[in-house]
Short mmCIF file of C-alpha atoms in Angstrom, two decimals:
data_model
loop_
_atom_site.label_atom_id
_atom_site.label_comp_id
_atom_site.label_asym_id
_atom_site.label_seq_id
_atom_site.Cartn_x
_atom_site.Cartn_y
_atom_site.Cartn_z
CA MET A 1 197.90 14.58 21.25
CA ALA A 2 194.52 12.95 20.62
CA GLN A 3 192.48 11.77 23.61
CA THR A 4 189.63 9.32 24.16
CA VAL A 5 186.88 9.19 26.75
CA VAL A 6 187.34 6.25 29.12
CA GLN A 7 184.74 5.09 31.69
CA ASN A 8 186.16 3.50 34.80
CA GLN A 9 184.58 0.80 36.99
CA LYS A 10 182.75 3.43 39.01
CA GLY A 11 181.15 4.85 35.90
CA LEU A 12 183.28 8.04 35.96
CA LYS A 13 184.45 9.29 32.53
CA THR A 14 187.92 10.65 32.08
CA LEU A 15 190.02 11.81 29.08
CA GLN A 16 192.96 9.52 28.30
CA PRO A 17 195.72 10.28 25.77
CA LEU A 18 196.15 7.98 22.74
CA ASP A 19 199.60 6.62 21.89
CA VAL A 20 198.64 4.80 18.67
CA GLU A 21 195.84 5.59 16.23
CA LEU A 22 194.87 3.77 13.03
CA ARG A 23 192.26 5.45 10.88
CA ASN A 24 190.76 3.33 8.04
CA VAL A 25 194.17 1.79 7.33
CA PHE A 26 194.76 -0.45 4.31
CA LYS A 27 197.78 -2.49 3.30
CA PHE A 28 197.86 -4.38 -0.02
CA PHE A 29 200.14 -7.22 -1.17
CA ASN A 30 199.77 -8.20 -4.84
CA GLN A 31 196.61 -6.05 -4.96
CA GLU A 32 195.02 -8.10 -2.12
CA PRO A 33 194.26 -6.33 1.15
CA ALA A 34 196.23 -7.84 4.05
CA VAL A 35 194.85 -5.08 6.29
CA HIS A 36 191.37 -3.90 5.33
CA GLY A 37 190.04 -0.61 6.70
CA VAL A 38 191.38 -1.03 10.25
CA ASP A 39 190.38 1.50 12.92
CA LEU A 40 191.79 1.27 16.42
CA ASP A 41 193.00 3.42 19.31
CA VAL A 42 195.66 2.35 21.80
CA ARG A 43 195.55 4.34 25.03
CA GLN A 44 198.63 5.60 26.79
CA GLY A 45 199.91 3.03 29.29
CA GLU A 46 197.62 0.31 28.00
CA PHE A 47 198.52 -3.36 27.33
CA PHE A 48 196.75 -3.79 24.01
CA SER A 49 196.73 -7.10 22.11
CA ILE A 50 195.96 -7.88 18.50
CA LEU A 51 194.68 -11.42 18.39
CA GLY A 52 193.78 -13.67 15.47
CA PRO A 53 194.67 -16.79 13.45
CA SER A 54 197.63 -17.07 11.08
CA GLY A 55 197.21 -14.85 8.01
CA CYS A 56 194.58 -12.56 9.57
CA GLY A 57 196.73 -9.37 9.21
CA LYS A 58 197.79 -8.91 12.82
CA THR A 59 201.55 -9.04 12.18
CA THR A 60 201.22 -6.76 9.18
CA THR A 61 199.37 -4.26 11.39
CA LEU A 62 202.19 -4.37 13.93
CA ARG A 63 204.74 -3.88 11.14
CA LEU A 64 202.80 -0.84 9.93
CA ILE A 65 203.00 0.68 13.40
CA ALA A 66 206.74 -0.06 13.57
CA GLY A 67 207.33 1.40 10.13
CA PHE A 68 208.62 -1.82 8.55
CA GLU A 69 205.63 -1.66 6.13
CA ARG A 70 204.14 1.47 4.60
CA VAL A 71 200.43 2.32 4.92
CA ASP A 72 198.79 2.23 1.46
CA ALA A 73 195.64 4.10 2.52
CA GLY A 74 194.40 5.69 5.71
CA LYS A 75 196.30 7.36 8.55
CA LEU A 76 198.59 6.05 11.27
CA LEU A 77 199.50 8.31 14.17
CA ILE A 78 201.83 7.79 17.14
CA GLN A 79 201.41 10.26 20.03
CA GLY A 80 199.39 12.46 17.70
CA GLN A 81 202.04 12.62 14.98
CA LEU A 82 201.33 11.35 11.49
CA MET A 83 203.78 8.56 10.66
CA THR A 84 203.44 8.50 6.88
CA ASP A 85 207.01 9.62 6.10
CA ILE A 86 208.68 8.75 9.40
CA PRO A 87 211.20 5.84 9.08
CA PRO A 88 211.29 3.06 11.68
CA HIS A 89 214.41 4.30 13.55
CA GLN A 90 212.79 7.72 14.10
CA ARG A 91 209.50 6.42 15.51
CA PRO A 92 209.07 6.39 19.34
CA VAL A 93 208.61 2.61 19.28
CA ASN A 94 210.76 -0.51 19.74
CA THR A 95 209.92 -4.03 18.61
CA VAL A 96 210.57 -7.32 20.42
CA PHE A 97 210.53 -10.14 17.88
CA GLN A 98 209.61 -13.77 18.49
CA SER A 99 213.09 -14.82 17.26
CA TYR A 100 214.63 -12.23 19.70
CA ALA A 101 217.06 -11.14 16.92
CA LEU A 102 220.00 -11.00 19.37
CA PHE A 103 223.58 -10.60 18.13
CA ASN A 104 225.25 -13.94 18.84
CA HIS A 105 228.79 -12.46 18.88
CA LEU A 106 227.87 -9.90 21.52
CA ASN A 107 227.27 -10.55 25.26
CA VAL A 108 224.15 -9.46 27.11
CA TRP A 109 225.51 -6.05 28.05
CA GLU A 110 226.67 -5.31 24.50
CA ASN A 111 223.42 -6.46 22.97
CA ILE A 112 221.48 -4.07 25.10
CA ALA A 113 223.89 -1.19 24.56
CA PHE A 114 224.11 -1.68 20.76
CA GLY A 115 221.31 0.72 19.79
CA LEU A 116 222.52 3.39 22.18
CA ARG A 117 226.01 3.30 20.71
CA LEU A 118 224.59 3.79 17.21
CA LYS A 119 222.92 6.97 18.52
CA LYS A 120 226.28 8.25 19.79
CA ILE A 121 225.06 8.51 23.36
CA SER A 122 227.82 9.10 25.94
CA LYS A 123 229.48 6.13 27.64
CA SER A 124 228.26 7.21 31.09
CA GLU A 125 224.67 7.51 29.89
CA ILE A 126 224.88 4.08 28.16
CA ALA A 127 226.24 2.50 31.33
CA SER A 128 223.46 4.02 33.43
CA ARG A 129 220.65 3.01 31.05
CA VAL A 130 221.93 -0.52 30.41
CA THR A 131 222.30 -1.09 34.16
CA GLU A 132 218.75 0.10 34.67
CA ALA A 133 217.41 -2.11 31.90
CA LEU A 134 219.27 -5.18 33.22
CA LYS A 135 217.78 -4.58 36.66
CA LEU A 136 214.28 -4.32 35.25
CA VAL A 137 214.49 -7.72 33.60
CA LYS A 138 216.51 -9.30 36.43
CA MET A 139 219.56 -10.10 34.30
CA GLU A 140 222.32 -8.28 36.13
CA SER A 141 224.23 -11.45 37.03
CA LEU A 142 224.25 -12.68 33.40
CA ARG A 143 225.51 -9.49 31.76
CA SER A 144 228.69 -11.14 30.43
CA ARG A 145 227.09 -14.18 28.82
CA VAL A 146 226.49 -14.50 25.09
CA PRO A 147 223.05 -15.59 23.76
CA SER A 148 224.09 -19.20 23.20
CA GLN A 149 224.69 -19.48 26.95
CA LEU A 150 221.15 -18.34 27.83
CA SER A 151 217.85 -20.14 28.06
CA GLY A 152 214.96 -19.13 25.89
CA GLY A 153 213.40 -17.19 28.74
CA GLN A 154 216.66 -15.36 29.47
CA GLN A 155 217.06 -14.43 25.78
CA GLN A 156 213.51 -13.08 25.85
CA ARG A 157 214.41 -10.84 28.78
CA VAL A 158 217.47 -9.52 26.97
CA ALA A 159 215.35 -8.70 23.94
CA LEU A 160 212.94 -6.83 26.19
CA ALA A 161 215.79 -4.96 27.87
CA ARG A 162 217.21 -3.94 24.48
CA ALA A 163 213.81 -2.45 23.61
CA LEU A 164 213.37 -0.76 26.99
CA VAL A 165 216.80 0.83 27.07
CA ASN A 166 215.78 3.22 24.27
CA ARG A 167 212.91 4.47 26.44
CA PRO A 168 210.28 4.30 23.67
CA ALA A 169 206.72 5.48 24.10
CA VAL A 170 205.41 2.16 22.77
CA ILE A 171 206.81 -1.34 23.03
CA LEU A 172 205.68 -3.60 20.12
CA LEU A 173 205.65 -7.37 20.89
CA ASP A 174 205.51 -9.79 17.97
CA GLU A 175 204.49 -13.23 19.38
CA PRO A 176 206.94 -12.54 22.22
CA LEU A 177 206.42 -15.86 24.07
CA GLY A 178 205.70 -18.13 21.06
CA ALA A 179 209.12 -19.82 21.10
CA LEU A 180 208.96 -20.83 24.78
CA ASP A 181 207.76 -24.09 26.30
CA LEU A 182 204.44 -24.11 28.17
CA LYS A 183 205.79 -23.76 31.72
CA LEU A 184 208.25 -21.01 30.84
CA ARG A 185 205.58 -19.22 28.77
CA LYS A 186 203.33 -19.12 31.87
CA GLU A 187 206.16 -17.70 33.98
CA MET A 188 207.03 -15.10 31.34
CA GLN A 189 203.38 -14.00 31.11
CA VAL A 190 203.51 -13.09 34.79
CA GLU A 191 206.83 -11.34 34.35
CA LEU A 192 205.66 -9.44 31.27
CA SER A 193 202.53 -8.33 33.09
CA ASN A 194 204.51 -7.15 36.12
CA LEU A 195 207.03 -5.35 33.90
CA HIS A 196 204.21 -3.50 32.06
CA LYS A 197 202.70 -2.41 35.40
CA ASP A 198 206.06 -1.29 36.77
CA LEU A 199 207.09 0.67 33.65
CA GLY A 200 203.74 2.26 32.81
CA LEU A 201 204.64 2.09 29.08
CA THR A 202 202.24 1.28 26.29
CA PHE A 203 202.51 -2.35 25.11
CA VAL A 204 201.05 -3.51 21.80
CA MET A 205 201.28 -7.28 21.43
CA VAL A 206 200.44 -9.53 18.48
CA THR A 207 199.56 -13.13 19.35
CA HIS A 208 197.50 -16.07 18.12
CA ASP A 209 197.28 -17.47 21.72
CA GLN A 210 193.86 -16.65 23.19
CA GLU A 211 194.82 -17.47 26.76
CA GLU A 212 197.90 -15.23 26.52
CA ALA A 213 195.83 -12.32 25.23
CA LEU A 214 193.10 -12.81 27.82
CA SER A 215 195.51 -13.00 30.73
CA LEU A 216 197.79 -10.08 29.81
CA SER A 217 195.69 -7.49 28.04
CA ASP A 218 193.73 -4.46 29.15
CA ARG A 219 191.93 -4.61 25.76
CA ILE A 220 192.01 -6.93 22.79
CA ALA A 221 191.38 -6.45 19.05
CA VAL A 222 190.30 -9.68 17.40
CA MET A 223 191.22 -9.75 13.69
CA ASN A 224 189.91 -11.97 10.90
CA GLN A 225 190.77 -11.72 7.19
CA GLY A 226 192.38 -8.33 7.53
CA LYS A 227 189.52 -6.76 9.47
CA ILE A 228 188.84 -6.14 13.13
CA GLU A 229 185.84 -8.16 14.30
CA GLN A 230 185.67 -6.78 17.85
CA ILE A 231 187.64 -4.64 20.32
CA GLY A 232 186.97 -4.95 24.01
CA THR A 233 188.24 -5.95 27.42
CA PRO A 234 189.10 -9.66 27.93
CA SER A 235 185.77 -10.23 29.75
CA GLU A 236 183.80 -8.44 27.02
CA ILE A 237 185.48 -10.48 24.28
CA TYR A 238 184.91 -13.77 26.08
CA GLU A 239 181.52 -13.24 27.69
CA ARG A 240 179.92 -11.00 25.00
CA PRO A 241 181.35 -11.86 21.58
CA GLN A 242 179.74 -9.79 18.83
CA THR A 243 180.29 -12.23 15.98
CA ALA A 244 180.27 -16.03 15.53
CA PHE A 245 183.97 -15.87 14.64
CA VAL A 246 184.89 -14.21 17.91
CA ALA A 247 182.75 -16.64 19.92
CA ASP A 248 184.37 -19.63 18.17
CA PHE A 249 187.94 -18.30 18.17
CA ILE A 250 188.13 -17.08 21.77
CA GLY A 251 188.18 -20.16 23.96
CA ASP A 252 185.79 -23.08 23.34
CA THR A 253 182.11 -22.83 22.70
CA ASN A 254 179.11 -24.71 21.44
CA LEU A 255 177.42 -23.04 18.48
CA PHE A 256 173.85 -23.62 17.32
CA SER A 257 172.43 -22.11 14.12
CA GLY A 258 168.80 -21.11 14.24
CA GLU A 259 166.11 -18.55 13.75
CA ILE A 260 164.37 -16.27 16.22
CA ALA A 261 160.84 -17.57 16.77
CA GLU A 262 159.62 -15.16 19.50
CA ILE A 263 160.82 -12.13 21.42
CA ASP A 264 159.32 -10.61 24.55
CA ALA A 265 160.53 -8.09 27.10
CA GLU A 266 162.82 -10.55 28.84
CA CYS A 267 163.60 -13.50 26.56
CA ILE A 268 164.39 -14.55 22.98
CA LYS A 269 163.08 -17.92 21.78
CA ILE A 270 165.27 -19.54 19.11
CA SER A 271 164.42 -22.60 16.99
CA THR A 272 167.62 -24.26 15.84
CA LYS A 273 168.07 -26.02 12.52
CA THR A 274 168.36 -29.35 14.38
CA GLY A 275 165.05 -28.99 16.20
CA LEU A 276 166.08 -27.59 19.54
CA THR A 277 164.32 -24.71 21.27
CA ILE A 278 166.75 -22.46 23.12
CA ILE A 279 165.77 -19.55 25.32
CA VAL A 280 168.22 -16.63 25.71
CA ASN A 281 167.99 -13.65 28.05
CA ARG A 282 167.23 -10.59 26.01
CA SER A 283 169.33 -8.31 28.24
CA GLU A 284 171.01 -5.77 25.93
CA GLN A 285 170.30 -7.62 22.68
CA THR A 286 167.63 -5.22 21.55
CA SER A 287 168.60 -5.11 17.85
CA LEU A 288 167.51 -8.73 17.20
CA GLU A 289 164.17 -9.35 15.41
CA VAL A 290 161.75 -12.20 14.85
CA SER A 291 162.71 -14.48 11.91
CA GLN A 292 166.30 -13.24 12.06
CA ASN A 293 169.02 -15.86 11.59
CA VAL A 294 171.28 -16.14 14.65
CA ILE A 295 174.03 -18.26 16.16
CA VAL A 296 173.62 -19.29 19.81
CA SER A 297 176.87 -19.59 21.74
CA VAL A 298 177.09 -21.66 24.96
CA ARG A 299 180.44 -22.01 26.67
CA PRO A 300 181.29 -25.57 27.82
CA GLU A 301 181.86 -24.48 31.43
CA LYS A 302 178.34 -22.94 31.58
CA ILE A 303 176.61 -26.31 30.88
CA GLN A 304 175.53 -28.53 33.77
CA LEU A 305 175.04 -32.30 33.69
CA SER A 306 172.57 -34.46 35.62
CA LEU A 307 171.88 -38.17 35.62
CA TYR A 308 168.24 -37.43 36.44
CA PRO A 309 165.79 -34.94 34.85
CA PRO A 310 166.44 -31.58 36.59
CA ASN A 311 163.62 -29.26 37.52
CA ILE A 312 164.60 -26.79 34.75
CA PRO A 313 161.88 -25.35 32.49
CA THR A 314 164.17 -24.25 29.63
CA ASN A 315 167.40 -25.19 27.90
CA CYS A 316 167.37 -28.75 29.22
CA PHE A 317 168.09 -31.57 26.77
CA GLU A 318 168.32 -35.34 27.03
CA GLY A 319 171.36 -37.13 25.64
CA ARG A 320 174.10 -39.68 26.28
CA LEU A 321 177.80 -39.47 27.03
CA ILE A 322 179.96 -40.48 24.13
CA ASN A 323 183.36 -39.40 25.50
CA VAL A 324 184.88 -38.55 28.87
CA MET A 325 188.33 -36.89 28.91
CA TYR A 326 190.17 -36.52 32.25
CA LEU A 327 192.13 -33.22 32.24
CA GLY A 328 193.36 -33.17 35.82
CA THR A 329 191.71 -30.07 37.27
CA HIS A 330 188.72 -30.51 34.92
CA VAL A 331 186.84 -33.19 33.03
CA ASN A 332 185.66 -32.67 29.50
CA TYR A 333 182.48 -34.49 28.53
CA VAL A 334 181.15 -34.94 25.00
CA VAL A 335 177.38 -35.32 25.04
CA GLU A 336 175.31 -36.47 22.08
CA LEU A 337 171.87 -34.83 22.39
CA ILE A 338 168.75 -36.66 21.25
CA ASN A 339 168.74 -34.71 17.99
CA GLY A 340 172.19 -36.10 17.16
CA ILE A 341 174.19 -32.92 17.89
CA ASN A 342 177.38 -33.26 19.98
CA ILE A 343 178.19 -30.67 22.65
CA ASN A 344 181.22 -30.16 24.84
CA VAL A 345 180.82 -29.78 28.57
CA LEU A 346 183.65 -28.76 30.91
CA GLN A 347 183.27 -29.37 34.65
CA PRO A 348 185.67 -29.11 37.62
CA ASN A 349 187.15 -32.40 38.78
CA SER A 350 185.33 -33.17 41.99
CA TYR A 351 187.38 -36.34 42.62
CA GLY A 352 184.30 -38.48 42.23
CA SER A 353 184.05 -41.49 39.95
CA LEU A 354 183.54 -40.61 36.31
CA PRO A 355 180.41 -41.87 34.51
CA ASP A 356 180.80 -44.46 31.78
CA ARG A 357 180.44 -43.76 28.15
CA HIS A 358 176.88 -44.22 26.76
CA THR A 359 175.39 -43.22 30.12
CA PRO A 360 172.01 -41.48 29.62
CA ILE A 361 172.38 -37.89 30.82
CA TYR A 362 170.71 -34.49 30.86
CA ALA A 363 172.54 -31.32 29.83
CA TRP A 364 171.16 -27.90 30.77
CA TRP A 365 172.14 -24.26 31.14
CA GLU A 366 170.60 -20.99 32.37
CA LYS A 367 169.08 -18.44 29.97
CA ALA A 368 171.73 -15.96 31.11
CA ASP A 369 174.54 -18.38 30.22
CA CYS A 370 173.96 -18.38 26.44
CA LEU A 371 174.16 -15.61 23.85
CA ALA A 372 172.39 -15.04 20.55
CA ILE A 373 174.65 -13.54 17.85
CA SER A 374 173.37 -12.08 14.61
CA GLN A 375 174.33 -14.30 11.70
CA VAL A 376 175.78 -12.42 8.76
CA ASP A 377 175.58 -14.21 5.42
CA ASN A 378 178.86 -14.11 3.51
#
């Protein structure tokens, strides 16, 4: 089985087995690439998410791993074995669909046992494994109910149990929480995370929900137009996006187009197309050059507001409030800067009175709280 080098938080490097490998994988529909040269490794025991907007190729990628679609070019391996000619039912994976795909005429116990019966497993073994799966998803007391008598969250658990009972190496999750309401989705995120930690299995999830991917995943692959834009931990994806698409798609951000005017050992000076001068910490951004076109990303929660001119030498701009949205725990401010550009600012609700619209205000942020991203012309 293939292995990859992983560096832990203490900087120690270890070898970790790979459960899923995609090597320059292509999939075409009507001669158009739905998946375009995808490379990725999923480590054993990892919760790995494929994130992106509708039509980006993420579900097709999951279906390639499951065997429901055939790879047109490239290689796909599961636990080191090439999957080119291996049908779905012989792959060491099980898929949990958004629709759950439960059998309405069978009760919970029978739904979970269905696949085992097809494999001609003994009755005693089926009983043992179904009981174990029901316990894992906390559905023992509902074993005799049919799907129509279950809530959406309970149906989700049955679908998970049906996948787990086969003891696959990899669980594939296709928008697993997409059909649930917000409160139940939050609860199921916690349960799914706990289940992954308890089982130690490899989970590969497809989702368009950024918060879901950030909260559940060990690593995330962000897809766009059939290609992978970036793979990294949730904090890497959010704090250090490598492309403008990733910065804009993951959470909220303010983007400024500009050109690098100066670079020194510590800072990068950027002149935006709207006349602002923004200073960014150089940090690890050593590949940027003077006159290069860049996008500056500033997260709304990184921006500070002041009614009076702050004693800040850089990245401080005068403006006025044009909208104030009360969000309960936070307040979202829309500020029109003096150059006419609107920015979003998110601040914790401090229970103070909110300023009125059209109030003159100053918006500022630290050099370390913004990021310059190389702008690639399409």
